[in-house]
Amino acid sequence: MKKKLYQLLGLSLVATLIMSTATGCFGLKKEKDEDSDIEISEEIEAFDSDDEEELETEEGIVVTTAEEFVEAIAPETEIIVDASYMNLTEYIEEIWEQDREGFNAEHEYVQIEECEDGAQLVIQDVEGLMITGATDQYADTEIVVEPRYADCLKFVNCNNINLSNMTIGHTQQGDCMGDVLNFISCHEVYLDTMDLYGCGVYGISAKEGSGDFMITYTVLRDCSYGAFNISEAEGGFIFSDCTLTGSLGIPYYDDGENSWVEFYSCTFGQKETEGVMFSDTMYADEACVFSEDIENYPDPEYDPEYDEDFENEYEGDEGFMDLSPENFNLVFPEEYGLEGTYWDANFRQNATTGKLAFFTGEENDYVVIEFFDDGTGTIDMYGTEEEFTWKYVENHSVELKFSNKTWKADFFEEVENEGFVWMQIRVDNEILWFM
């Protein structure tokens, strides 16, 4: 990772940012370091002191139930969650089943929408919303949802959002398809003293023009895909004194022309280290602590033992397909050239156990992907065809964007067989290997 000199924002400024009123203004300016191609932030515009003084004397709305929480959401509002454990699902799904259309028509800033296995809360078009736990300890206030496909909290087209002193996650562990916090087209977001845990796909997702995020003293842990997903962003993302650990995959950052990600005094687990320490597009200062238990790229250990989940498994010589990291080199797909290529899935691998199962190619037991020259593509997966758009991201990855999901593909070349290039895509708890 490229190291460089930096100017760290003072703690007093961070405190001012977190505690300032929701009516403040957050501005990030960038200055390019002469010796680096990574842009780092130089200053953050402080809040007006009169606004901060007003917030200290103004009482917020205290809520103790899910219904009170939902009904309190509005612009320029401070919500104090005075509950040790708040499950939003029962109230949300009661609305969904009884009168979702009436509820959505009557509520300008809160909507209930369907997800694959239930319903989820959407906070939209809100500016100046603060949600905080009743104490300064995130363990004292926990907000949860039950559906695995639901985002715990989803924000759309919001500005000046401040979340602090809370733990947020899903009640069920295992594979999830919803994020913990999902921000779409949101700006000026402050997260302080939070614990965001999986099985959420990502602890924080920020997409479609989101930017100007400040995350401090926050834990992002145990997520199904990675600590965060930042794509198509507009603005900066600054992490200070945070811990990112325990997720099954690396953090995802789509390096945009007008976005940047920086870490100050943060601690990283294994996969989080792999995603950040070797990145040429994210900056981490010298006070960050990285895991020593890392690999050159994420790849579960090969295990050829019998897997009862698959009928067509491999039980032969374990040396036939050794997936140890030292047997592969990263391939830069943009140099390799994906335009006009066709990829056939050879086998799938359990992401938890590493066990392999080979595709037979019969009775819809196959997956094929084709990349076209115009940035579109098709996938035929188990007999179902879908279209997607694709683009190169980072140095060794490609993003496949479908109508309802986004995948990332990585590429590796066998050390012993030059020219044998594999494409790897994770789908839920399986890793698909294509050639």
Tab-separated table of C-alpha atoms in Angstrom:
chain	number	residue	atom	x	y	z
A	1	MET	CA	0.000	0.000	0.000
A	2	LYS	CA	1.274	3.463	-0.800
A	3	LYS	CA	2.111	5.499	2.312
A	4	LYS	CA	2.084	9.270	2.285
A	5	LEU	CA	2.138	12.280	4.561
A	6	TYR	CA	-1.241	13.437	5.813
A	7	GLN	CA	-2.870	16.033	7.982
A	8	LEU	CA	-5.231	14.345	10.458
A	9	LEU	CA	-8.283	16.246	11.535
A	10	GLY	CA	-8.176	17.213	15.220
A	11	LEU	CA	-10.353	15.290	17.649
A	12	SER	CA	-12.076	18.474	18.630
A	13	LEU	CA	-13.224	18.937	15.056
A	14	VAL	CA	-14.500	15.358	14.892
A	15	ALA	CA	-16.442	15.900	18.089
A	16	THR	CA	-17.884	19.094	16.685
A	17	LEU	CA	-19.000	17.255	13.553
A	18	ILE	CA	-20.700	14.456	15.451
A	19	MET	CA	-22.479	16.594	18.021
A	20	SER	CA	-23.465	19.455	15.750
A	21	THR	CA	-27.057	20.145	14.832
A	22	ALA	CA	-28.637	18.447	11.875
A	23	THR	CA	-28.973	21.841	10.168
A	24	GLY	CA	-25.197	22.211	9.747
A	25	CYS	CA	-23.179	22.061	6.560
A	26	PHE	CA	-20.593	19.343	5.825
A	27	GLY	CA	-18.064	20.178	3.156
A	28	LEU	CA	-15.075	18.068	2.120
A	29	LYS	CA	-12.244	19.498	0.070
A	30	LYS	CA	-9.613	17.414	-1.657
A	31	GLU	CA	-5.993	18.125	-2.443
A	32	LYS	CA	-3.842	15.794	-4.506
A	33	ASP	CA	-0.572	14.641	-2.935
A	34	GLU	CA	2.320	15.344	-5.294
A	35	ASP	CA	3.836	11.875	-4.854
A	36	SER	CA	0.625	9.881	-5.080
A	37	ASP	CA	-2.348	9.252	-7.332
A	38	ILE	CA	-4.639	9.051	-4.318
A	39	GLU	CA	-6.418	12.223	-3.273
A	40	ILE	CA	-6.676	12.877	0.460
A	41	SER	CA	-8.944	15.276	2.294
A	42	GLU	CA	-7.473	18.450	3.719
A	43	GLU	CA	-10.239	20.080	5.742
A	44	ILE	CA	-13.824	19.707	6.831
A	45	GLU	CA	-15.949	22.767	7.176
A	46	ALA	CA	-17.063	23.235	10.787
A	47	PHE	CA	-20.643	23.734	11.881
A	48	ASP	CA	-21.989	27.065	12.973
A	49	SER	CA	-21.421	27.393	16.734
A	50	ASP	CA	-24.895	28.863	17.295
A	51	ASP	CA	-26.467	25.684	15.867
A	52	GLU	CA	-24.408	23.496	18.194
A	53	GLU	CA	-25.400	25.533	21.232
A	54	GLU	CA	-29.071	25.297	20.267
A	55	LEU	CA	-28.901	21.485	19.955
A	56	GLU	CA	-27.544	21.145	23.486
A	57	THR	CA	-30.591	22.865	24.951
A	58	GLU	CA	-33.238	21.309	22.736
A	59	GLU	CA	-34.949	18.116	23.927
A	60	GLY	CA	-35.441	15.309	21.451
A	61	ILE	CA	-38.389	12.958	20.995
A	62	VAL	CA	-37.995	9.960	23.306
A	63	VAL	CA	-39.318	6.687	21.833
A	64	THR	CA	-39.616	3.274	23.466
A	65	THR	CA	-41.484	1.201	20.835
A	66	ALA	CA	-41.132	0.475	17.134
A	67	GLU	CA	-44.349	2.354	16.375
A	68	GLU	CA	-43.169	5.450	18.231
A	69	PHE	CA	-39.840	5.239	16.420
A	70	VAL	CA	-41.418	5.056	12.957
A	71	GLU	CA	-43.946	7.823	13.654
A	72	ALA	CA	-41.253	10.185	14.960
A	73	ILE	CA	-39.211	10.178	11.750
A	74	ALA	CA	-39.311	13.639	10.149
A	75	PRO	CA	-36.950	16.397	9.014
A	76	GLU	CA	-35.063	18.444	11.623
A	77	THR	CA	-35.878	15.911	14.348
A	78	GLU	CA	-33.843	14.337	17.112
A	79	ILE	CA	-35.053	10.866	18.135
A	80	ILE	CA	-33.792	9.342	21.380
A	81	VAL	CA	-34.282	5.566	21.463
A	82	ASP	CA	-34.866	4.699	25.114
A	83	ALA	CA	-35.100	0.922	24.692
A	84	SER	CA	-32.480	-1.745	25.298
A	85	TYR	CA	-33.872	-3.893	22.440
A	86	MET	CA	-36.199	-2.759	19.664
A	87	ASN	CA	-37.389	-5.228	16.995
A	88	LEU	CA	-38.864	-3.275	14.087
A	89	THR	CA	-40.142	-6.273	12.135
A	90	GLU	CA	-43.369	-7.102	13.952
A	91	TYR	CA	-44.725	-3.564	13.595
A	92	ILE	CA	-43.487	-3.147	9.998
A	93	GLU	CA	-44.994	-6.427	8.812
A	94	GLU	CA	-48.243	-5.702	10.637
A	95	ILE	CA	-48.533	-2.517	8.582
A	96	TRP	CA	-47.605	-4.404	5.420
A	97	GLU	CA	-50.297	-7.008	5.920
A	98	GLN	CA	-53.092	-4.698	7.092
A	99	ASP	CA	-52.852	-1.359	5.288
A	100	ARG	CA	-49.560	-0.768	3.511
A	101	GLU	CA	-51.070	1.413	0.797
A	102	GLY	CA	-52.866	3.611	3.306
A	103	PHE	CA	-49.768	3.898	5.500
A	104	ASN	CA	-47.508	4.839	2.591
A	105	ALA	CA	-50.014	7.397	1.321
A	106	GLU	CA	-50.204	9.065	4.730
A	107	HIS	CA	-46.477	9.126	5.468
A	108	GLU	CA	-44.265	11.435	3.455
A	109	TYR	CA	-40.941	10.499	5.029
A	110	VAL	CA	-41.399	6.814	5.843
A	111	GLN	CA	-42.443	4.005	3.528
A	112	ILE	CA	-42.865	0.262	3.949
A	113	GLU	CA	-41.693	-1.835	1.014
A	114	GLU	CA	-41.626	-5.539	0.301
A	115	CYS	CA	-38.472	-7.624	0.309
A	116	GLU	CA	-37.957	-11.287	-0.568
A	117	ASP	CA	-38.818	-12.663	2.877
A	118	GLY	CA	-40.835	-9.864	4.489
A	119	ALA	CA	-40.983	-6.080	4.543
A	120	GLN	CA	-38.538	-3.305	5.322
A	121	LEU	CA	-38.554	0.307	6.458
A	122	VAL	CA	-37.476	3.061	4.059
A	123	ILE	CA	-36.648	6.572	5.306
A	124	GLN	CA	-36.818	9.022	2.413
A	125	ASP	CA	-36.445	12.727	1.576
A	126	VAL	CA	-35.404	13.637	5.127
A	127	GLU	CA	-32.931	16.352	6.063
A	128	GLY	CA	-31.616	16.966	9.552
A	129	LEU	CA	-32.587	13.681	11.234
A	130	MET	CA	-30.702	12.542	14.328
A	131	ILE	CA	-31.273	9.097	15.880
A	132	THR	CA	-29.354	8.251	19.032
A	133	GLY	CA	-29.417	5.785	21.880
A	134	ALA	CA	-30.394	6.994	25.329
A	135	THR	CA	-26.856	6.512	26.693
A	136	ASP	CA	-23.376	7.025	25.315
A	137	GLN	CA	-22.811	3.239	25.093
A	138	TYR	CA	-23.879	1.493	21.887
A	139	ALA	CA	-24.447	-1.783	23.770
A	140	ASP	CA	-27.308	-0.195	25.747
A	141	THR	CA	-29.555	0.262	22.675
A	142	GLU	CA	-30.071	-2.371	19.980
A	143	ILE	CA	-32.315	-2.124	16.905
A	144	VAL	CA	-32.940	-5.314	14.904
A	145	VAL	CA	-34.954	-6.683	11.992
A	146	GLU	CA	-35.806	-10.296	11.205
A	147	PRO	CA	-35.957	-10.748	7.388
A	148	ARG	CA	-32.575	-11.602	5.923
A	149	TYR	CA	-33.382	-9.815	2.673
A	150	ALA	CA	-34.327	-6.595	4.485
A	151	ASP	CA	-32.016	-3.681	5.171
A	152	CYS	CA	-32.093	-2.875	8.867
A	153	LEU	CA	-32.436	0.822	8.001
A	154	LYS	CA	-32.636	2.114	4.434
A	155	PHE	CA	-32.219	5.813	3.614
A	156	VAL	CA	-33.109	7.252	0.212
A	157	ASN	CA	-32.410	10.833	-0.903
A	158	CYS	CA	-31.577	12.047	2.612
A	159	ASN	CA	-29.151	14.677	3.893
A	160	ASN	CA	-27.654	15.523	7.272
A	161	ILE	CA	-28.314	12.156	8.919
A	162	ASN	CA	-26.743	11.511	12.329
A	163	LEU	CA	-26.817	8.036	13.928
A	164	SER	CA	-25.065	7.417	17.244
A	165	ASN	CA	-24.847	5.207	20.338
A	166	MET	CA	-26.680	2.170	18.934
A	167	THR	CA	-26.174	-1.453	17.935
A	168	ILE	CA	-27.964	-2.475	14.714
A	169	GLY	CA	-28.239	-5.851	12.963
A	170	HIS	CA	-30.324	-8.842	11.902
A	171	THR	CA	-31.784	-11.314	14.382
A	172	GLN	CA	-30.886	-14.305	12.207
A	173	GLN	CA	-27.322	-15.326	11.538
A	174	GLY	CA	-26.053	-16.957	8.366
A	175	ASP	CA	-26.434	-15.710	4.806
A	176	CYS	CA	-28.232	-12.402	4.345
A	177	MET	CA	-29.077	-10.350	1.264
A	178	GLY	CA	-29.921	-7.098	3.058
A	179	ASP	CA	-27.473	-4.524	4.407
A	180	VAL	CA	-27.316	-3.218	7.949
A	181	LEU	CA	-27.397	0.436	6.825
A	182	ASN	CA	-28.191	1.166	3.176
A	183	PHE	CA	-27.816	4.720	1.871
A	184	ILE	CA	-28.978	5.625	-1.633
A	185	SER	CA	-28.364	9.171	-2.889
A	186	CYS	CA	-27.593	10.441	0.620
A	187	HIS	CA	-25.130	13.113	1.767
A	188	GLU	CA	-23.690	14.465	5.000
A	189	VAL	CA	-24.033	11.287	7.033
A	190	TYR	CA	-22.460	10.946	10.481
A	191	LEU	CA	-22.107	7.648	12.330
A	192	ASP	CA	-20.610	7.765	15.816
A	193	THR	CA	-20.222	5.056	18.468
A	194	MET	CA	-22.143	2.399	16.534
A	195	ASP	CA	-21.966	-1.407	16.373
A	196	LEU	CA	-23.116	-2.673	12.959
A	197	TYR	CA	-23.084	-6.458	12.718
A	198	GLY	CA	-23.905	-9.213	10.221
A	199	CYS	CA	-25.348	-11.364	8.803
A	200	GLY	CA	-25.978	-8.204	6.775
A	201	VAL	CA	-24.367	-8.324	3.317
A	202	TYR	CA	-22.500	-5.113	4.158
A	203	GLY	CA	-22.400	-3.085	7.354
A	204	ILE	CA	-22.642	0.141	5.347
A	205	SER	CA	-23.757	0.479	1.726
A	206	ALA	CA	-23.482	3.886	0.070
A	207	LYS	CA	-24.550	4.019	-3.552
A	208	GLU	CA	-25.941	6.123	-6.395
A	209	GLY	CA	-24.285	9.438	-5.638
A	210	SER	CA	-23.983	9.109	-1.859
A	211	GLY	CA	-21.050	10.847	-0.198
A	212	ASP	CA	-19.634	13.062	2.566
A	213	PHE	CA	-19.683	10.411	5.302
A	214	MET	CA	-17.919	10.652	8.667
A	215	ILE	CA	-17.746	7.378	10.639
A	216	THR	CA	-16.117	7.487	14.091
A	217	TYR	CA	-15.686	5.029	16.977
A	218	THR	CA	-17.799	2.476	15.102
A	219	VAL	CA	-17.546	-1.314	14.768
A	220	LEU	CA	-18.427	-3.050	11.479
A	221	ARG	CA	-18.292	-6.807	11.988
A	222	ASP	CA	-19.269	-10.289	10.830
A	223	CYS	CA	-20.987	-9.324	7.566
A	224	SER	CA	-21.697	-11.845	4.801
A	225	TYR	CA	-19.834	-9.996	2.036
A	226	GLY	CA	-17.775	-7.206	3.594
A	227	ALA	CA	-17.638	-4.263	5.975
A	228	PHE	CA	-18.859	-1.755	3.392
A	229	ASN	CA	-19.945	-1.296	-0.206
A	230	ILE	CA	-19.221	2.136	-1.659
A	231	SER	CA	-20.138	2.430	-5.332
A	232	GLU	CA	-21.008	5.283	-7.710
A	233	ALA	CA	-20.277	7.671	-4.840
A	234	GLU	CA	-19.903	11.445	-4.908
A	235	GLY	CA	-17.816	12.739	-2.003
A	236	GLY	CA	-15.573	11.559	0.783
A	237	PHE	CA	-15.823	8.707	3.303
A	238	ILE	CA	-13.699	9.157	6.415
A	239	PHE	CA	-13.332	6.417	9.049
A	240	SER	CA	-11.704	7.409	12.341
A	241	ASP	CA	-11.030	5.130	15.347
A	242	CYS	CA	-13.171	2.352	13.851
A	243	THR	CA	-12.871	-1.443	13.958
A	244	LEU	CA	-13.635	-3.487	10.832
A	245	THR	CA	-13.424	-7.222	11.461
A	246	GLY	CA	-14.923	-10.679	11.048
A	247	SER	CA	-16.608	-10.312	7.644
A	248	LEU	CA	-16.397	-13.137	5.114
A	249	GLY	CA	-15.221	-10.947	2.233
A	250	ILE	CA	-13.230	-7.794	1.589
A	251	PRO	CA	-14.752	-4.280	1.666
A	252	TYR	CA	-15.905	-3.091	-1.742
A	253	TYR	CA	-15.037	0.350	-3.101
A	254	ASP	CA	-15.755	1.421	-6.658
A	255	ASP	CA	-13.155	4.141	-7.117
A	256	GLY	CA	-15.031	7.050	-8.672
A	257	GLU	CA	-13.584	10.286	-10.006
A	258	ASN	CA	-15.308	12.326	-7.305
A	259	SER	CA	-15.076	10.000	-4.305
A	260	TRP	CA	-12.393	8.908	-1.873
A	261	VAL	CA	-12.053	6.709	1.228
A	262	GLU	CA	-9.684	7.347	4.147
A	263	PHE	CA	-8.940	5.592	7.437
A	264	TYR	CA	-7.398	7.126	10.546
A	265	SER	CA	-6.426	5.085	13.636
A	266	CYS	CA	-8.594	2.137	12.552
A	267	THR	CA	-8.165	-1.583	13.285
A	268	PHE	CA	-8.721	-4.250	10.607
A	269	GLY	CA	-9.415	-7.987	10.647
A	270	GLN	CA	-8.115	-10.461	8.067
A	271	LYS	CA	-10.455	-9.851	5.133
A	272	GLU	CA	-10.672	-6.158	5.901
A	273	THR	CA	-6.868	-5.955	5.818
A	274	GLU	CA	-6.808	-7.706	2.448
A	275	GLY	CA	-9.251	-5.175	1.062
A	276	VAL	CA	-7.671	-2.015	2.442
A	277	MET	CA	-3.929	-2.566	2.959
A	278	PHE	CA	-3.296	-3.622	-0.648
A	279	SER	CA	-5.621	-1.026	-2.152
A	280	ASP	CA	-4.280	1.733	-4.378
A	281	THR	CA	-7.560	3.629	-4.141
A	282	MET	CA	-8.089	3.859	-0.355
A	283	TYR	CA	-5.820	5.684	2.101
A	284	ALA	CA	-4.923	4.525	5.615
A	285	ASP	CA	-2.670	6.455	7.961
A	286	GLU	CA	0.262	4.958	9.872
A	287	ALA	CA	-1.787	4.689	13.086
A	288	CYS	CA	-4.005	2.000	11.522
A	289	VAL	CA	-3.517	-1.564	12.773
A	290	PHE	CA	-3.676	-4.359	10.193
A	291	SER	CA	-4.078	-8.084	10.708
A	292	GLU	CA	-0.985	-10.246	10.264
A	293	ASP	CA	-3.134	-13.262	9.403
A	294	ILE	CA	-3.672	-12.414	5.741
A	295	GLU	CA	-3.423	-13.902	2.250
A	296	ASN	CA	-2.589	-12.238	-1.029
A	297	TYR	CA	-6.205	-12.535	-2.101
A	298	PRO	CA	-9.383	-13.919	-0.529
A	299	ASP	CA	-9.801	-17.596	-1.175
A	300	PRO	CA	-11.141	-20.306	1.174
A	301	GLU	CA	-8.864	-23.251	1.862
A	302	TYR	CA	-9.424	-26.182	-0.453
A	303	ASP	CA	-11.118	-29.184	1.129
A	304	PRO	CA	-11.836	-32.175	-1.157
A	305	GLU	CA	-13.829	-34.127	1.440
A	306	TYR	CA	-17.300	-35.378	0.660
A	307	ASP	CA	-20.015	-32.714	0.722
A	308	GLU	CA	-23.529	-34.103	1.139
A	309	ASP	CA	-25.047	-30.843	-0.116
A	310	PHE	CA	-24.055	-31.731	-3.689
A	311	GLU	CA	-24.683	-34.931	-5.641
A	312	ASN	CA	-21.884	-34.431	-8.161
A	313	GLU	CA	-18.937	-33.845	-5.900
A	314	TYR	CA	-15.258	-34.495	-6.421
A	315	GLU	CA	-13.570	-37.280	-4.432
A	316	GLY	CA	-10.370	-37.802	-6.415
A	317	ASP	CA	-6.737	-36.861	-5.975
A	318	GLU	CA	-6.643	-33.708	-3.842
A	319	GLY	CA	-3.705	-32.419	-5.874
A	320	PHE	CA	-5.924	-32.180	-8.978
A	321	MET	CA	-7.269	-28.768	-7.925
A	322	ASP	CA	-5.276	-27.192	-5.134
A	323	LEU	CA	-6.753	-23.758	-4.397
A	324	SER	CA	-3.954	-22.632	-2.110
A	325	PRO	CA	-3.137	-18.934	-2.661
A	326	GLU	CA	0.464	-19.624	-3.685
A	327	ASN	CA	-0.814	-21.494	-6.749
A	328	PHE	CA	-2.455	-18.418	-8.287
A	329	ASN	CA	-1.507	-14.941	-9.426
A	330	LEU	CA	-3.871	-12.018	-9.741
A	331	VAL	CA	-4.836	-11.091	-13.292
A	332	PHE	CA	-5.827	-7.575	-14.266
A	333	PRO	CA	-8.939	-8.158	-16.395
A	334	GLU	CA	-8.684	-4.819	-18.186
A	335	GLU	CA	-5.291	-5.859	-19.557
A	336	TYR	CA	-6.569	-9.352	-20.269
A	337	GLY	CA	-9.653	-7.980	-22.057
A	338	LEU	CA	-13.118	-9.377	-21.301
A	339	GLU	CA	-14.890	-7.930	-24.318
A	340	GLY	CA	-16.387	-10.701	-26.413
A	341	THR	CA	-15.423	-13.500	-24.000
A	342	TYR	CA	-17.481	-16.495	-22.867
A	343	TRP	CA	-17.061	-18.161	-19.456
A	344	ASP	CA	-18.317	-21.547	-18.300
A	345	ALA	CA	-18.575	-22.431	-14.587
A	346	ASN	CA	-16.491	-25.540	-13.852
A	347	PHE	CA	-17.204	-25.968	-10.171
A	348	ARG	CA	-18.717	-24.327	-7.119
A	349	GLN	CA	-17.097	-24.067	-3.723
A	350	ASN	CA	-18.711	-23.760	-0.303
A	351	ALA	CA	-17.442	-20.425	1.040
A	352	THR	CA	-17.466	-21.688	4.628
A	353	THR	CA	-16.025	-25.199	4.340
A	354	GLY	CA	-14.105	-24.911	1.052
A	355	LYS	CA	-15.677	-28.113	-0.282
A	356	LEU	CA	-16.012	-28.483	-4.059
A	357	ALA	CA	-18.807	-29.641	-6.329
A	358	PHE	CA	-18.399	-29.819	-10.088
A	359	PHE	CA	-21.061	-28.793	-12.580
A	360	THR	CA	-22.328	-31.585	-14.817
A	361	GLY	CA	-23.725	-29.358	-17.569
A	362	GLU	CA	-26.887	-31.441	-17.598
A	363	GLU	CA	-30.464	-30.768	-16.420
A	364	ASN	CA	-29.856	-27.064	-15.787
A	365	ASP	CA	-26.761	-27.810	-13.713
A	366	TYR	CA	-24.641	-25.132	-15.388
A	367	VAL	CA	-23.781	-21.420	-15.331
A	368	VAL	CA	-22.418	-19.549	-18.357
A	369	ILE	CA	-21.572	-15.860	-18.687
A	370	GLU	CA	-20.882	-13.831	-21.819
A	371	PHE	CA	-19.351	-10.327	-21.877
A	372	PHE	CA	-20.207	-8.149	-24.885
A	373	ASP	CA	-18.144	-5.287	-26.296
A	374	ASP	CA	-20.722	-2.621	-25.394
A	375	GLY	CA	-20.507	-3.179	-21.621
A	376	THR	CA	-23.512	-5.505	-21.432
A	377	GLY	CA	-23.670	-9.227	-20.885
A	378	THR	CA	-25.866	-12.242	-20.281
A	379	ILE	CA	-25.844	-15.061	-17.762
A	380	ASP	CA	-27.629	-18.399	-18.123
A	381	MET	CA	-27.763	-19.749	-14.560
A	382	TYR	CA	-29.461	-23.076	-13.915
A	383	GLY	CA	-31.659	-22.533	-16.981
A	384	THR	CA	-32.650	-18.925	-16.196
A	385	GLU	CA	-31.269	-16.114	-18.342
A	386	GLU	CA	-30.580	-12.566	-17.108
A	387	GLU	CA	-28.958	-9.491	-18.596
A	388	PHE	CA	-26.441	-7.252	-16.847
A	389	THR	CA	-24.074	-4.353	-17.430
A	390	TRP	CA	-20.417	-4.665	-16.547
A	391	LYS	CA	-17.372	-2.480	-15.977
A	392	TYR	CA	-13.812	-2.745	-14.719
A	393	VAL	CA	-13.382	-1.699	-11.080
A	394	GLU	CA	-10.240	-1.494	-8.947
A	395	ASN	CA	-7.336	-3.284	-10.642
A	396	HIS	CA	-8.331	-6.928	-10.480
A	397	SER	CA	-12.120	-6.892	-10.420
A	398	VAL	CA	-15.158	-6.499	-12.645
A	399	GLU	CA	-18.598	-5.359	-11.475
A	400	LEU	CA	-21.676	-7.122	-12.878
A	401	LYS	CA	-24.802	-5.061	-12.251
A	402	PHE	CA	-28.192	-6.720	-12.600
A	403	SER	CA	-31.611	-5.120	-12.114
A	404	ASN	CA	-31.791	-6.275	-8.493
A	405	LYS	CA	-28.250	-7.145	-7.424
A	406	THR	CA	-24.566	-6.486	-8.034
A	407	TRP	CA	-21.799	-9.091	-8.250
A	408	LYS	CA	-18.046	-8.705	-8.268
A	409	ALA	CA	-15.743	-10.969	-10.296
A	410	ASP	CA	-12.034	-11.511	-9.557
A	411	PHE	CA	-9.514	-13.122	-11.900
A	412	PHE	CA	-6.599	-15.447	-11.199
A	413	GLU	CA	-3.987	-17.235	-13.329
A	414	GLU	CA	-2.525	-20.619	-12.401
A	415	VAL	CA	1.165	-20.335	-11.517
A	416	GLU	CA	2.016	-23.732	-13.031
A	417	ASN	CA	-0.102	-23.241	-16.160
A	418	GLU	CA	0.493	-19.827	-17.676
A	419	GLY	CA	-2.522	-18.687	-19.662
A	420	PHE	CA	-5.032	-20.672	-17.587
A	421	VAL	CA	-7.173	-17.835	-16.192
A	422	TRP	CA	-10.020	-18.388	-13.755
A	423	MET	CA	-12.900	-16.010	-12.984
A	424	GLN	CA	-14.244	-16.194	-9.424
A	425	ILE	CA	-17.704	-14.897	-8.398
A	426	ARG	CA	-19.302	-15.253	-4.994
A	427	VAL	CA	-23.069	-15.926	-4.972
A	428	ASP	CA	-24.570	-16.200	-1.490
A	429	ASN	CA	-22.471	-18.848	0.289
A	430	GLU	CA	-21.003	-20.337	-2.860
A	431	ILE	CA	-17.964	-19.323	-4.886
A	432	LEU	CA	-18.321	-20.095	-8.591
A	433	TRP	CA	-15.136	-20.766	-10.572
A	434	PHE	CA	-15.324	-20.058	-14.315
A	435	MET	CA	-12.903	-20.703	-17.172
